[in-house]
Amino acid sequence: MAVVRYSDRAIDVPEGETLLSALEGADIAVPNSCRAWLCHSCIMVAHDSPIPEKAQAGLSSQQIAQSYFLACQCYPESDMEVSLGDAERRYDAVMTYKEPLNQGVLKVRFKTDMPWFAGQYTSVWKNLADGRSFSIASMPEDGHIELHVRRRSNGVISSWLEHEMQEGDSCQLSSARGHCFYNPGAEEQTLVLAGTGTGLAPLYGVARQALANDHRGDIHLYSASGSPDQLYLVDELVDLAGRHENFHYHRVVKREAEQDPQLHQGDLVDIVSRRHTDLKQHRIYLCGAPGMVKKLQKLSFLQGAALTDILVDAFEAPA
């Protein structure tokens, strides 16, 4: 059994248990979403401690050099000392606006001094221990952080945001993290953005940021849900497509596509991989359900996209 030091505490981590699970079992809050190494929400820093190789899979060479690792993939092989690094910094924020976008999604906006890029994610903290990660749908130019929250009646954070937090109330946000954002410099590159559910949030931010930066290549945004009534921001995205000839909005549903000839019915992975067979020199953004993200990440690579051009934000809808 390994002993992991976090702050002023020593946590026993039994063999076969992840560090993330052990920390949660000790009532230590660590941001997390997918628990499958894709979202990187649970990234931590080791201090003069050996890091299991698997815990750094998928991280950049810069992150590895700085001793970052993923708590959800870390099975400690010896004693360690760890921290959340920059993620431990929290910024004061004030809720400025909220409204339901449909029966399943709540839009929330915060005013904060925290720096961010559209498409990154932040954790919203109800108190010192209870926090959840959400992707950022707004650009810095908007002047506010916008999050799209899955509405859950028993959600620790989602229910609190919807029913208890009011405009003008304060909370804290963790430092923005993640690499799923628009990076200027290849303005002719075709962008393919695909997401399920509230995976639309970061993609909406990325698309708007690309257009604000005068991106000239085609931008294809695929938003998928079970049925048409579960889609959201439809009018806003249709309007965006009408104002920018290089922006193409595709709605994907699993059923009831006969309601609208503009809808695609079927599996998002199949539809995207079939419509974009050659992804060389493309940049791919994949956000939402971990299963979808993993499949499209692999297919995108097999269809020509460079690994460095496949950016992902995988998460289960947080509570």
Coordinates of C-alpha atoms in Angstrom, one line a residue:
M1 CA 0.0 0.0 0.0
A2 CA 1.4 3.4 -1.0
V3 CA 1.0 6.5 1.1
V4 CA 0.3 9.8 -0.7
R5 CA 0.9 13.1 0.9
Y6 CA -1.5 15.9 -0.1
S7 CA -1.3 19.2 1.7
D8 CA -0.9 18.3 5.4
R9 CA -2.6 14.9 5.0
A10 CA -1.3 11.4 4.4
I11 CA -3.7 9.2 2.3
D12 CA -3.4 5.4 2.1
V13 CA -3.9 4.1 -1.5
P14 CA -4.6 0.4 -1.6
E15 CA -3.1 -1.6 -4.5
G16 CA -5.4 -1.6 -7.5
E17 CA -7.1 1.7 -6.5
T18 CA -6.6 5.0 -8.4
L19 CA -5.3 8.0 -6.6
L20 CA -8.4 9.9 -7.6
S21 CA -10.6 7.4 -5.9
A22 CA -8.5 7.4 -2.8
L23 CA -8.5 11.2 -2.5
E24 CA -12.3 11.3 -3.0
G25 CA -12.6 8.6 -0.3
A26 CA -10.7 10.9 2.0
D27 CA -13.1 13.8 1.2
I28 CA -10.5 15.7 -0.8
A29 CA -12.0 17.4 -3.8
V30 CA -10.3 16.9 -7.1
P31 CA -11.9 18.2 -10.3
N32 CA -12.9 15.4 -12.6
S33 CA -15.3 14.6 -15.4
C34 CA -14.6 11.5 -17.6
R35 CA -12.4 9.3 -15.3
A36 CA -11.0 7.9 -18.6
W37 CA -7.9 10.1 -19.2
L38 CA -9.5 12.1 -22.0
C39 CA -10.7 15.3 -20.2
H40 CA -7.6 16.0 -18.1
S41 CA -9.8 17.6 -15.4
C42 CA -8.0 15.6 -12.7
I43 CA -4.5 16.7 -13.7
M44 CA -2.1 16.9 -10.7
V45 CA 1.6 17.6 -10.0
A46 CA 4.0 15.2 -8.3
H47 CA 6.7 16.6 -6.1
D48 CA 10.0 14.7 -6.2
S49 CA 8.0 11.5 -6.5
P50 CA 8.0 8.6 -9.0
I51 CA 5.0 8.8 -11.4
P52 CA 3.6 5.6 -13.0
E53 CA 4.0 5.7 -16.7
K54 CA 0.3 5.2 -17.4
A55 CA -0.6 8.2 -15.4
Q56 CA 1.1 10.5 -17.9
A57 CA -0.3 8.9 -21.1
G58 CA -1.8 11.5 -23.4
L59 CA 0.0 14.5 -21.7
S60 CA 2.3 16.8 -23.7
S61 CA 6.1 16.6 -23.3
Q62 CA 6.0 19.9 -21.5
Q63 CA 3.5 18.6 -19.0
I64 CA 5.5 15.4 -18.4
A65 CA 8.6 17.4 -17.9
Q66 CA 6.8 19.4 -15.2
S67 CA 5.7 16.2 -13.4
Y68 CA 2.0 16.5 -14.3
F69 CA -0.1 13.4 -14.2
L70 CA -3.7 12.2 -14.3
A71 CA -5.1 11.1 -10.9
C72 CA -7.8 8.9 -12.6
Q73 CA -5.0 6.8 -14.2
C74 CA -2.5 6.9 -11.3
Y75 CA -2.1 3.6 -9.4
P76 CA 0.8 4.6 -7.0
E77 CA 3.6 2.1 -7.0
S78 CA 5.4 3.9 -4.1
D79 CA 4.9 6.8 -1.8
M80 CA 4.2 10.1 -3.4
E81 CA 3.7 13.8 -2.6
V82 CA 1.2 15.6 -4.8
S83 CA -0.8 18.8 -5.3
L84 CA -3.3 20.3 -7.8
G85 CA -0.7 22.8 -9.0
D86 CA -2.3 25.8 -10.8
A87 CA -5.7 24.2 -10.5
E88 CA -5.7 24.9 -6.8
R89 CA -6.0 28.6 -7.5
R90 CA -9.5 29.9 -7.2
Y91 CA -11.0 33.1 -8.5
D92 CA -13.9 35.0 -7.1
A93 CA -16.9 35.1 -9.5
V94 CA -20.3 36.7 -9.5
M95 CA -23.3 35.2 -11.3
T96 CA -24.6 37.8 -13.7
Y97 CA -27.2 35.8 -15.6
K98 CA -28.9 32.4 -16.0
E99 CA -31.7 31.0 -18.2
P100 CA -32.9 27.6 -19.4
L101 CA -31.8 26.9 -22.9
N102 CA -34.2 23.9 -23.1
Q103 CA -35.7 21.3 -20.7
G104 CA -32.2 19.8 -20.1
V105 CA -29.7 22.6 -20.3
L106 CA -29.2 25.7 -18.2
K107 CA -27.0 28.7 -19.3
V108 CA -25.1 30.4 -16.5
R109 CA -22.8 33.5 -16.8
F110 CA -20.2 34.7 -14.3
K111 CA -18.1 37.9 -14.1
T112 CA -14.6 37.1 -13.0
D113 CA -11.0 38.3 -13.4
M114 CA -9.9 34.8 -14.3
P115 CA -8.1 34.5 -17.7
W116 CA -9.5 31.9 -20.1
F117 CA -9.9 30.8 -23.7
A118 CA -13.2 29.7 -25.2
G119 CA -13.3 25.9 -25.1
Q120 CA -11.3 25.5 -21.9
Y121 CA -13.0 24.3 -18.7
T122 CA -13.3 25.5 -15.2
S123 CA -14.6 24.1 -11.9
V124 CA -17.5 25.8 -10.1
W125 CA -17.2 25.6 -6.3
K126 CA -20.2 25.7 -4.1
N127 CA -17.9 25.5 -1.0
L128 CA -14.4 24.3 -0.2
A129 CA -15.2 20.7 -1.0
D130 CA -18.0 20.6 -3.6
G131 CA -17.1 21.5 -7.1
R132 CA -17.7 20.3 -10.7
S133 CA -16.0 21.0 -14.0
F134 CA -17.8 22.7 -16.9
S135 CA -16.6 23.7 -20.4
I136 CA -16.5 27.4 -21.3
A137 CA -18.7 28.6 -24.2
S138 CA -17.8 32.2 -24.2
M139 CA -14.8 34.2 -25.6
P140 CA -12.8 36.6 -23.4
E141 CA -14.1 39.4 -25.6
D142 CA -17.6 38.6 -24.3
G143 CA -16.6 39.8 -20.9
H144 CA -18.1 36.9 -19.0
I145 CA -17.7 33.2 -18.5
E146 CA -20.6 31.3 -20.0
L147 CA -21.3 27.6 -19.0
H148 CA -23.9 25.2 -20.2
V149 CA -25.1 23.0 -17.3
R150 CA -27.0 19.8 -17.6
R151 CA -30.1 20.2 -15.5
R152 CA -30.4 17.5 -12.8
S153 CA -32.9 17.8 -9.9
N154 CA -30.5 16.0 -7.5
G155 CA -27.2 17.4 -8.8
V156 CA -24.9 18.8 -6.2
I157 CA -23.8 21.7 -8.3
S158 CA -26.3 21.8 -11.2
S159 CA -29.4 22.0 -8.8
W160 CA -27.6 24.5 -6.7
L161 CA -26.9 26.7 -9.7
E162 CA -30.4 26.5 -11.0
H163 CA -32.4 26.8 -7.8
E164 CA -30.3 28.4 -5.1
M165 CA -27.7 30.7 -6.8
Q166 CA -29.2 34.0 -7.8
E167 CA -27.9 36.8 -10.0
G168 CA -25.5 38.9 -7.9
D169 CA -24.5 35.9 -5.7
S170 CA -20.8 35.0 -5.4
C171 CA -18.9 31.7 -5.7
Q172 CA -15.4 30.6 -6.8
L173 CA -14.0 29.2 -10.1
S174 CA -10.8 27.2 -10.6
S175 CA -8.2 28.3 -13.1
A176 CA -9.2 27.6 -16.6
R177 CA -7.5 24.5 -18.1
G178 CA -7.5 22.4 -21.2
H179 CA -6.2 22.6 -24.7
C180 CA -9.5 22.4 -26.6
F181 CA -9.4 26.0 -27.9
Y182 CA -8.8 27.9 -31.1
N183 CA -5.2 28.6 -31.9
P184 CA -4.6 31.2 -34.7
G185 CA -2.0 30.5 -37.3
A186 CA -3.5 28.1 -39.8
E187 CA -6.5 30.2 -41.0
E188 CA -7.0 28.1 -44.2
Q189 CA -7.3 24.8 -42.2
T190 CA -10.6 23.1 -42.3
L191 CA -12.1 22.7 -38.8
V192 CA -14.4 19.8 -37.8
L193 CA -16.2 20.2 -34.5
A194 CA -18.3 17.4 -33.2
G195 CA -20.1 17.1 -29.8
T196 CA -22.9 15.4 -27.9
G197 CA -25.2 17.2 -25.5
T198 CA -23.5 20.0 -23.6
G199 CA -20.3 19.1 -25.5
L200 CA -21.7 21.9 -27.7
A201 CA -20.6 24.5 -25.2
P202 CA -16.8 24.4 -25.9
L203 CA -17.5 23.9 -29.6
Y204 CA -19.7 27.0 -29.8
G205 CA -16.9 29.0 -28.1
V206 CA -14.3 27.6 -30.5
A207 CA -16.4 28.3 -33.6
R208 CA -17.1 31.9 -32.6
Q209 CA -13.5 32.5 -31.7
A210 CA -12.3 31.2 -35.0
L211 CA -14.8 33.4 -36.9
A212 CA -13.8 36.4 -34.7
N213 CA -10.2 35.7 -35.8
D214 CA -11.2 35.7 -39.5
H215 CA -10.6 32.0 -40.0
R216 CA -10.9 31.4 -43.7
G217 CA -11.1 27.6 -43.9
D218 CA -14.4 25.8 -43.7
I219 CA -15.8 25.2 -40.2
H220 CA -18.2 22.2 -39.7
L221 CA -19.9 22.0 -36.4
Y222 CA -21.9 18.8 -35.6
S223 CA -24.2 19.0 -32.6
A224 CA -25.8 15.7 -31.6
S225 CA -28.7 14.7 -29.3
G226 CA -31.2 11.9 -28.9
S227 CA -34.1 13.9 -30.4
P228 CA -34.7 17.4 -31.9
D229 CA -36.1 18.9 -28.7
Q230 CA -32.8 18.1 -26.9
L231 CA -30.8 20.2 -29.3
Y232 CA -30.1 23.8 -28.2
L233 CA -28.7 27.1 -29.5
V234 CA -30.3 26.1 -32.8
D235 CA -31.4 29.6 -33.8
E236 CA -28.1 31.1 -32.8
L237 CA -26.1 28.6 -34.9
V238 CA -28.4 28.9 -37.9
D239 CA -27.9 32.6 -37.7
L240 CA -24.2 32.2 -37.4
A241 CA -24.2 30.0 -40.6
G242 CA -26.2 32.7 -42.4
R243 CA -23.7 35.3 -41.6
H244 CA -20.5 33.3 -42.4
E245 CA -20.4 31.3 -45.6
N246 CA -17.5 29.2 -44.4
F247 CA -19.5 28.1 -41.2
H248 CA -21.6 25.0 -41.6
Y249 CA -24.0 23.8 -38.8
H250 CA -25.1 20.2 -38.8
R251 CA -27.8 18.8 -36.4
V252 CA -27.6 15.1 -35.6
V253 CA -30.3 13.1 -33.8
K254 CA -30.9 9.4 -33.2
R255 CA -34.7 9.6 -33.8
E256 CA -37.5 11.9 -35.1
A257 CA -35.4 13.4 -37.9
E258 CA -38.5 13.4 -40.1
Q259 CA -39.6 16.6 -38.3
D260 CA -37.0 18.7 -40.2
P261 CA -35.3 18.0 -43.5
Q262 CA -32.2 19.7 -42.2
L263 CA -31.6 17.0 -39.6
H264 CA -29.3 14.1 -39.9
Q265 CA -30.4 10.9 -38.3
G266 CA -28.0 8.3 -37.0
D267 CA -24.8 7.9 -35.0
L268 CA -22.6 10.9 -34.8
V269 CA -19.4 8.9 -35.2
D270 CA -20.7 7.2 -38.3
I271 CA -22.0 10.5 -39.8
V272 CA -18.9 12.5 -39.2
S273 CA -16.5 9.8 -40.4
R274 CA -18.6 9.2 -43.5
R275 CA -18.8 12.9 -44.5
H276 CA -15.2 13.6 -43.8
T277 CA -13.2 10.7 -45.2
D278 CA -9.9 12.5 -45.7
L279 CA -8.8 14.6 -42.6
K280 CA -5.3 15.4 -43.6
Q281 CA -4.5 19.0 -42.8
H282 CA -7.8 19.3 -40.8
R283 CA -8.1 20.2 -37.1
I284 CA -10.6 18.2 -35.1
Y285 CA -12.4 19.2 -31.9
L286 CA -14.3 16.4 -30.1
C287 CA -16.4 17.1 -27.0
G288 CA -18.9 15.2 -24.9
A289 CA -19.5 11.6 -24.1
P290 CA -16.2 9.7 -23.6
G291 CA -17.3 6.8 -25.7
M292 CA -18.0 9.0 -28.7
V293 CA -14.8 11.0 -28.2
K294 CA -12.6 7.8 -28.1
K295 CA -14.1 6.4 -31.3
L296 CA -13.9 9.6 -33.3
Q297 CA -10.4 10.3 -32.0
K298 CA -9.2 7.0 -33.3
L299 CA -11.1 7.3 -36.6
S300 CA -9.9 10.8 -37.2
F301 CA -6.3 9.7 -36.8
L302 CA -6.9 6.7 -39.2
Q303 CA -8.5 9.1 -41.7
G304 CA -5.4 11.3 -41.8
A305 CA -5.6 13.8 -39.0
A306 CA -2.4 14.5 -37.1
L307 CA -2.6 13.6 -33.4
T308 CA -1.6 17.1 -32.6
D309 CA -4.6 18.4 -34.6
I310 CA -7.1 16.3 -32.6
L311 CA -8.3 18.2 -29.6
V312 CA -10.7 16.6 -27.1
D313 CA -12.8 17.5 -24.1
A314 CA -14.5 14.3 -22.9
F315 CA -16.8 14.3 -19.9
E316 CA -19.8 12.7 -18.3
A317 CA -22.4 15.4 -17.5
P318 CA -21.4 16.5 -14.0
A319 CA -23.8 16.6 -11.2

